[in-house]
Amino acid sequence: MSAVSLHGVDKRFGEVHALDGIELTVDSGEFVSLIGPSGCGKSTLLRVVADLEQPSAGTVAVGGKAPRQARLDQEYGIAFQQAGLLEWRTVTENVELPLHVHGMSKARRRARAAELLELVGLTEFAGSRPSELSGGMQQRVAIARALAPSPRLLLMDEPFGALDEMTRERMQAELLRIARETGAAVLFVTHSIPEAVVLSDRVVVMSPRPGRITDIVGGRRPGGGDPTDDPTDLAPDDIEDVRESGTFFAAITAVREALRKGHG
């Protein structure tokens, strides 16, 4: 079953036509990035999937369910550019929050939070407050919170956009590791071509408003295969090796050309 399925999705805000005829499927376990110029509807599309906005036309399914039901069933976790942690809660309590909302017992919440903090490398900061953490550490807490209900899908809206370059690269590697270990599909919004390429199985290129999908470019494909089959085919167990590979730069060029054509 697909993690996300969109057919003929339009979105209008009054006279503003934000999305036009979106057709996209994200498979289970797949990492897909959305890229395009500011205002092209990337975040709006993510919000439609998350049931934070309603489509004006078309159909949306998340794990085979309507978005509202998927939200109620905690089929997805969501993370934004700002970590959005609650300062009056400890790191553990922030991770527990979605489980608390849905009535999980304290013992089970605490055990799940401990498991996730180990996954993101923050066990020793379990009792800390968000203000005591660096920006990258706060984003790791936000990712752990998004993963708390064991979702099959992560929705991420420029989660590393406010980080410095070195922290951003470390967080990219961390996210790939987490996605691989949990098996969650990821729908990821970014303005960065290199970030889209290094993280993604596929990079979805969108046009200026109204946002349309103008191209889909192969990004970092786990398992890869023979790079001669596809100049954008990357097989990186080590993300640093990917960043230094010729195929990485070929994929960046392919996405850049697709963006240029989308403007044409």
JSON list of C-alpha atoms in Angstrom, two decimals, residues 24-159:
[
{"chain": "A", "resi": 24, "resn": "LEU", "atom": "CA", "xyz": [1.95, 11.83, -6.93]},
{"chain": "A", "resi": 25, "resn": "THR", "atom": "CA", "xyz": [2.43, 8.52, -5.17]},
{"chain": "A", "resi": 26, "resn": "VAL", "atom": "CA", "xyz": [4.95, 7.92, -2.39]},
{"chain": "A", "resi": 27, "resn": "ASP", "atom": "CA", "xyz": [5.65, 4.25, -1.80]},
{"chain": "A", "resi": 28, "resn": "SER", "atom": "CA", "xyz": [6.11, 2.67, 1.61]},
{"chain": "A", "resi": 29, "resn": "GLY", "atom": "CA", "xyz": [9.64, 3.30, 2.86]},
{"chain": "A", "resi": 30, "resn": "GLU", "atom": "CA", "xyz": [10.40, 5.77, 0.06]},
{"chain": "A", "resi": 31, "resn": "PHE", "atom": "CA", "xyz": [12.07, 9.15, 0.62]},
{"chain": "A", "resi": 32, "resn": "VAL", "atom": "CA", "xyz": [10.62, 11.83, -1.69]},
{"chain": "A", "resi": 33, "resn": "SER", "atom": "CA", "xyz": [11.56, 15.51, -1.67]},
{"chain": "A", "resi": 34, "resn": "LEU", "atom": "CA", "xyz": [9.51, 18.43, -3.02]},
{"chain": "A", "resi": 35, "resn": "ILE", "atom": "CA", "xyz": [11.53, 21.28, -4.49]},
{"chain": "A", "resi": 36, "resn": "GLY", "atom": "CA", "xyz": [10.59, 24.44, -6.37]},
{"chain": "A", "resi": 37, "resn": "PRO", "atom": "CA", "xyz": [10.62, 28.24, -6.13]},
{"chain": "A", "resi": 38, "resn": "SER", "atom": "CA", "xyz": [9.19, 30.04, -3.11]},
{"chain": "A", "resi": 39, "resn": "GLY", "atom": "CA", "xyz": [5.41, 30.19, -3.28]},
{"chain": "A", "resi": 40, "resn": "CYS", "atom": "CA", "xyz": [5.06, 27.18, -5.57]},
{"chain": "A", "resi": 41, "resn": "GLY", "atom": "CA", "xyz": [2.89, 25.27, -3.09]},
{"chain": "A", "resi": 42, "resn": "LYS", "atom": "CA", "xyz": [5.36, 22.78, -1.59]},
{"chain": "A", "resi": 43, "resn": "SER", "atom": "CA", "xyz": [4.29, 23.46, 1.98]},
{"chain": "A", "resi": 44, "resn": "THR", "atom": "CA", "xyz": [0.64, 23.69, 0.97]},
{"chain": "A", "resi": 45, "resn": "LEU", "atom": "CA", "xyz": [0.90, 20.23, -0.59]},
{"chain": "A", "resi": 46, "resn": "LEU", "atom": "CA", "xyz": [2.43, 18.86, 2.59]},
{"chain": "A", "resi": 47, "resn": "ARG", "atom": "CA", "xyz": [-0.33, 20.46, 4.64]},
{"chain": "A", "resi": 48, "resn": "VAL", "atom": "CA", "xyz": [-2.98, 18.91, 2.40]},
{"chain": "A", "resi": 49, "resn": "VAL", "atom": "CA", "xyz": [-1.46, 15.48, 3.05]},
{"chain": "A", "resi": 50, "resn": "ALA", "atom": "CA", "xyz": [-1.39, 16.26, 6.78]},
{"chain": "A", "resi": 51, "resn": "ASP", "atom": "CA", "xyz": [-5.08, 17.28, 6.88]},
{"chain": "A", "resi": 52, "resn": "LEU", "atom": "CA", "xyz": [-4.07, 20.83, 7.85]},
{"chain": "A", "resi": 53, "resn": "GLU", "atom": "CA", "xyz": [-5.58, 22.13, 4.60]},
{"chain": "A", "resi": 54, "resn": "GLN", "atom": "CA", "xyz": [-8.44, 20.69, 2.57]},
{"chain": "A", "resi": 55, "resn": "PRO", "atom": "CA", "xyz": [-8.00, 20.21, -1.20]},
{"chain": "A", "resi": 56, "resn": "SER", "atom": "CA", "xyz": [-10.31, 22.21, -3.45]},
{"chain": "A", "resi": 57, "resn": "ALA", "atom": "CA", "xyz": [-10.46, 19.24, -5.83]},
{"chain": "A", "resi": 58, "resn": "GLY", "atom": "CA", "xyz": [-8.97, 15.78, -6.24]},
{"chain": "A", "resi": 59, "resn": "THR", "atom": "CA", "xyz": [-8.36, 12.91, -3.85]},
{"chain": "A", "resi": 60, "resn": "VAL", "atom": "CA", "xyz": [-5.77, 12.33, -1.14]},
{"chain": "A", "resi": 61, "resn": "ALA", "atom": "CA", "xyz": [-5.02, 9.06, 0.65]},
{"chain": "A", "resi": 62, "resn": "VAL", "atom": "CA", "xyz": [-2.49, 8.46, 3.44]},
{"chain": "A", "resi": 63, "resn": "GLY", "atom": "CA", "xyz": [-1.78, 4.80, 4.00]},
{"chain": "A", "resi": 64, "resn": "GLY", "atom": "CA", "xyz": [-4.98, 4.04, 2.10]},
{"chain": "A", "resi": 65, "resn": "LYS", "atom": "CA", "xyz": [-7.07, 6.27, 4.40]},
{"chain": "A", "resi": 66, "resn": "ALA", "atom": "CA", "xyz": [-8.57, 9.74, 4.14]},
{"chain": "A", "resi": 67, "resn": "PRO", "atom": "CA", "xyz": [-6.14, 12.32, 5.61]},
{"chain": "A", "resi": 68, "resn": "ARG", "atom": "CA", "xyz": [-8.41, 13.07, 8.58]},
{"chain": "A", "resi": 69, "resn": "GLN", "atom": "CA", "xyz": [-8.64, 9.40, 9.52]},
{"chain": "A", "resi": 70, "resn": "ALA", "atom": "CA", "xyz": [-4.90, 8.98, 9.01]},
{"chain": "A", "resi": 71, "resn": "ARG", "atom": "CA", "xyz": [-4.32, 11.90, 11.40]},
{"chain": "A", "resi": 72, "resn": "LEU", "atom": "CA", "xyz": [-6.65, 10.42, 14.01]},
{"chain": "A", "resi": 73, "resn": "ASP", "atom": "CA", "xyz": [-4.95, 7.04, 13.65]},
{"chain": "A", "resi": 74, "resn": "GLN", "atom": "CA", "xyz": [-1.48, 8.65, 13.96]},
{"chain": "A", "resi": 75, "resn": "GLU", "atom": "CA", "xyz": [-0.41, 7.26, 10.59]},
{"chain": "A", "resi": 76, "resn": "TYR", "atom": "CA", "xyz": [2.10, 10.08, 10.15]},
{"chain": "A", "resi": 77, "resn": "GLY", "atom": "CA", "xyz": [4.45, 12.29, 12.16]},
{"chain": "A", "resi": 78, "resn": "ILE", "atom": "CA", "xyz": [5.20, 15.87, 11.19]},
{"chain": "A", "resi": 79, "resn": "ALA", "atom": "CA", "xyz": [8.18, 18.20, 11.73]},
{"chain": "A", "resi": 80, "resn": "PHE", "atom": "CA", "xyz": [8.60, 21.83, 10.71]},
{"chain": "A", "resi": 81, "resn": "GLN", "atom": "CA", "xyz": [11.51, 24.26, 10.29]},
{"chain": "A", "resi": 82, "resn": "GLN", "atom": "CA", "xyz": [11.13, 25.36, 13.91]},
{"chain": "A", "resi": 83, "resn": "ALA", "atom": "CA", "xyz": [11.31, 22.45, 16.34]},
{"chain": "A", "resi": 84, "resn": "GLY", "atom": "CA", "xyz": [8.29, 23.78, 18.23]},
{"chain": "A", "resi": 85, "resn": "LEU", "atom": "CA", "xyz": [9.28, 22.23, 21.55]},
{"chain": "A", "resi": 86, "resn": "LEU", "atom": "CA", "xyz": [7.53, 23.24, 24.78]},
{"chain": "A", "resi": 87, "resn": "GLU", "atom": "CA", "xyz": [10.03, 24.94, 27.09]},
{"chain": "A", "resi": 88, "resn": "TRP", "atom": "CA", "xyz": [8.15, 23.97, 30.25]},
{"chain": "A", "resi": 89, "resn": "ARG", "atom": "CA", "xyz": [8.51, 20.29, 29.35]},
{"chain": "A", "resi": 90, "resn": "THR", "atom": "CA", "xyz": [11.68, 18.23, 29.51]},
{"chain": "A", "resi": 91, "resn": "VAL", "atom": "CA", "xyz": [13.06, 16.55, 26.41]},
{"chain": "A", "resi": 92, "resn": "THR", "atom": "CA", "xyz": [11.41, 13.28, 27.46]},
{"chain": "A", "resi": 93, "resn": "GLU", "atom": "CA", "xyz": [8.08, 15.02, 28.07]},
{"chain": "A", "resi": 94, "resn": "ASN", "atom": "CA", "xyz": [8.22, 16.71, 24.66]},
{"chain": "A", "resi": 95, "resn": "VAL", "atom": "CA", "xyz": [8.76, 13.35, 22.96]},
{"chain": "A", "resi": 96, "resn": "GLU", "atom": "CA", "xyz": [5.92, 11.83, 24.98]},
{"chain": "A", "resi": 97, "resn": "LEU", "atom": "CA", "xyz": [3.44, 14.57, 24.06]},
{"chain": "A", "resi": 98, "resn": "PRO", "atom": "CA", "xyz": [1.61, 12.87, 21.13]},
{"chain": "A", "resi": 99, "resn": "LEU", "atom": "CA", "xyz": [1.38, 9.66, 23.15]},
{"chain": "A", "resi": 100, "resn": "HIS", "atom": "CA", "xyz": [-0.02, 11.55, 26.13]},
{"chain": "A", "resi": 101, "resn": "VAL", "atom": "CA", "xyz": [-2.65, 13.22, 23.92]},
{"chain": "A", "resi": 102, "resn": "HIS", "atom": "CA", "xyz": [-3.80, 9.79, 22.78]},
{"chain": "A", "resi": 103, "resn": "GLY", "atom": "CA", "xyz": [-4.04, 8.35, 26.28]},
{"chain": "A", "resi": 104, "resn": "MET", "atom": "CA", "xyz": [-1.06, 6.01, 26.44]},
{"chain": "A", "resi": 105, "resn": "SER", "atom": "CA", "xyz": [-0.08, 5.04, 29.99]},
{"chain": "A", "resi": 106, "resn": "LYS", "atom": "CA", "xyz": [2.82, 6.89, 31.63]},
{"chain": "A", "resi": 107, "resn": "ALA", "atom": "CA", "xyz": [4.99, 3.78, 31.81]},
{"chain": "A", "resi": 108, "resn": "ARG", "atom": "CA", "xyz": [4.56, 3.00, 28.11]},
{"chain": "A", "resi": 109, "resn": "ARG", "atom": "CA", "xyz": [5.11, 6.65, 27.17]},
{"chain": "A", "resi": 110, "resn": "ARG", "atom": "CA", "xyz": [8.31, 6.80, 29.18]},
{"chain": "A", "resi": 111, "resn": "ALA", "atom": "CA", "xyz": [9.61, 3.56, 27.65]},
{"chain": "A", "resi": 112, "resn": "ARG", "atom": "CA", "xyz": [8.85, 4.73, 24.10]},
{"chain": "A", "resi": 113, "resn": "ALA", "atom": "CA", "xyz": [10.49, 8.12, 24.71]},
{"chain": "A", "resi": 114, "resn": "ALA", "atom": "CA", "xyz": [13.63, 6.42, 26.07]},
{"chain": "A", "resi": 115, "resn": "GLU", "atom": "CA", "xyz": [13.78, 4.20, 22.99]},
{"chain": "A", "resi": 116, "resn": "LEU", "atom": "CA", "xyz": [13.49, 7.17, 20.65]},
{"chain": "A", "resi": 117, "resn": "LEU", "atom": "CA", "xyz": [16.00, 9.33, 22.50]},
{"chain": "A", "resi": 118, "resn": "GLU", "atom": "CA", "xyz": [18.49, 6.50, 22.16]},
{"chain": "A", "resi": 119, "resn": "LEU", "atom": "CA", "xyz": [17.69, 6.31, 18.45]},
{"chain": "A", "resi": 120, "resn": "VAL", "atom": "CA", "xyz": [18.45, 10.03, 17.96]},
{"chain": "A", "resi": 121, "resn": "GLY", "atom": "CA", "xyz": [21.46, 9.99, 20.31]},
{"chain": "A", "resi": 122, "resn": "LEU", "atom": "CA", "xyz": [20.04, 12.16, 23.08]},
{"chain": "A", "resi": 123, "resn": "THR", "atom": "CA", "xyz": [19.62, 9.77, 26.01]},
{"chain": "A", "resi": 124, "resn": "GLU", "atom": "CA", "xyz": [21.83, 11.86, 28.29]},
{"chain": "A", "resi": 125, "resn": "PHE", "atom": "CA", "xyz": [19.64, 14.93, 27.66]},
{"chain": "A", "resi": 126, "resn": "ALA", "atom": "CA", "xyz": [16.34, 13.27, 28.60]},
{"chain": "A", "resi": 127, "resn": "GLY", "atom": "CA", "xyz": [15.82, 15.56, 31.61]},
{"chain": "A", "resi": 128, "resn": "SER", "atom": "CA", "xyz": [17.00, 18.76, 29.91]},
{"chain": "A", "resi": 129, "resn": "ARG", "atom": "CA", "xyz": [14.86, 21.68, 28.80]},
{"chain": "A", "resi": 130, "resn": "PRO", "atom": "CA", "xyz": [14.80, 22.68, 25.11]},
{"chain": "A", "resi": 131, "resn": "SER", "atom": "CA", "xyz": [16.71, 25.92, 25.79]},
{"chain": "A", "resi": 132, "resn": "GLU", "atom": "CA", "xyz": [19.65, 23.86, 27.02]},
{"chain": "A", "resi": 133, "resn": "LEU", "atom": "CA", "xyz": [20.01, 22.16, 23.62]},
{"chain": "A", "resi": 134, "resn": "SER", "atom": "CA", "xyz": [21.62, 23.30, 20.38]},
{"chain": "A", "resi": 135, "resn": "GLY", "atom": "CA", "xyz": [19.46, 23.87, 17.29]},
{"chain": "A", "resi": 136, "resn": "GLY", "atom": "CA", "xyz": [20.44, 20.51, 15.81]},
{"chain": "A", "resi": 137, "resn": "MET", "atom": "CA", "xyz": [19.66, 18.71, 19.06]},
{"chain": "A", "resi": 138, "resn": "GLN", "atom": "CA", "xyz": [16.25, 20.40, 19.25]},
{"chain": "A", "resi": 139, "resn": "GLN", "atom": "CA", "xyz": [15.48, 19.17, 15.74]},
{"chain": "A", "resi": 140, "resn": "ARG", "atom": "CA", "xyz": [16.45, 15.65, 16.77]},
{"chain": "A", "resi": 141, "resn": "VAL", "atom": "CA", "xyz": [13.96, 15.91, 19.63]},
{"chain": "A", "resi": 142, "resn": "ALA", "atom": "CA", "xyz": [11.31, 17.11, 17.17]},
{"chain": "A", "resi": 143, "resn": "ILE", "atom": "CA", "xyz": [12.04, 14.13, 14.91]},
{"chain": "A", "resi": 144, "resn": "ALA", "atom": "CA", "xyz": [11.82, 11.78, 17.90]},
{"chain": "A", "resi": 145, "resn": "ARG", "atom": "CA", "xyz": [8.46, 13.33, 18.82]},
{"chain": "A", "resi": 146, "resn": "ALA", "atom": "CA", "xyz": [7.23, 12.86, 15.25]},
{"chain": "A", "resi": 147, "resn": "LEU", "atom": "CA", "xyz": [8.28, 9.20, 15.42]},
{"chain": "A", "resi": 148, "resn": "ALA", "atom": "CA", "xyz": [6.67, 8.57, 18.82]},
{"chain": "A", "resi": 149, "resn": "PRO", "atom": "CA", "xyz": [3.42, 6.99, 17.50]},
{"chain": "A", "resi": 150, "resn": "SER", "atom": "CA", "xyz": [5.46, 4.68, 15.18]},
{"chain": "A", "resi": 151, "resn": "PRO", "atom": "CA", "xyz": [4.09, 6.32, 12.04]},
{"chain": "A", "resi": 152, "resn": "ARG", "atom": "CA", "xyz": [4.54, 4.83, 8.59]},
{"chain": "A", "resi": 153, "resn": "LEU", "atom": "CA", "xyz": [5.07, 8.32, 7.17]},
{"chain": "A", "resi": 154, "resn": "LEU", "atom": "CA", "xyz": [7.10, 11.39, 8.15]},
{"chain": "A", "resi": 155, "resn": "LEU", "atom": "CA", "xyz": [6.05, 14.79, 6.77]},
{"chain": "A", "resi": 156, "resn": "MET", "atom": "CA", "xyz": [8.88, 17.31, 7.03]},
{"chain": "A", "resi": 157, "resn": "ASP", "atom": "CA", "xyz": [8.73, 20.99, 6.04]},
{"chain": "A", "resi": 158, "resn": "GLU", "atom": "CA", "xyz": [12.29, 22.37, 5.77]},
{"chain": "A", "resi": 159, "resn": "PRO", "atom": "CA", "xyz": [13.25, 20.90, 9.15]}
]
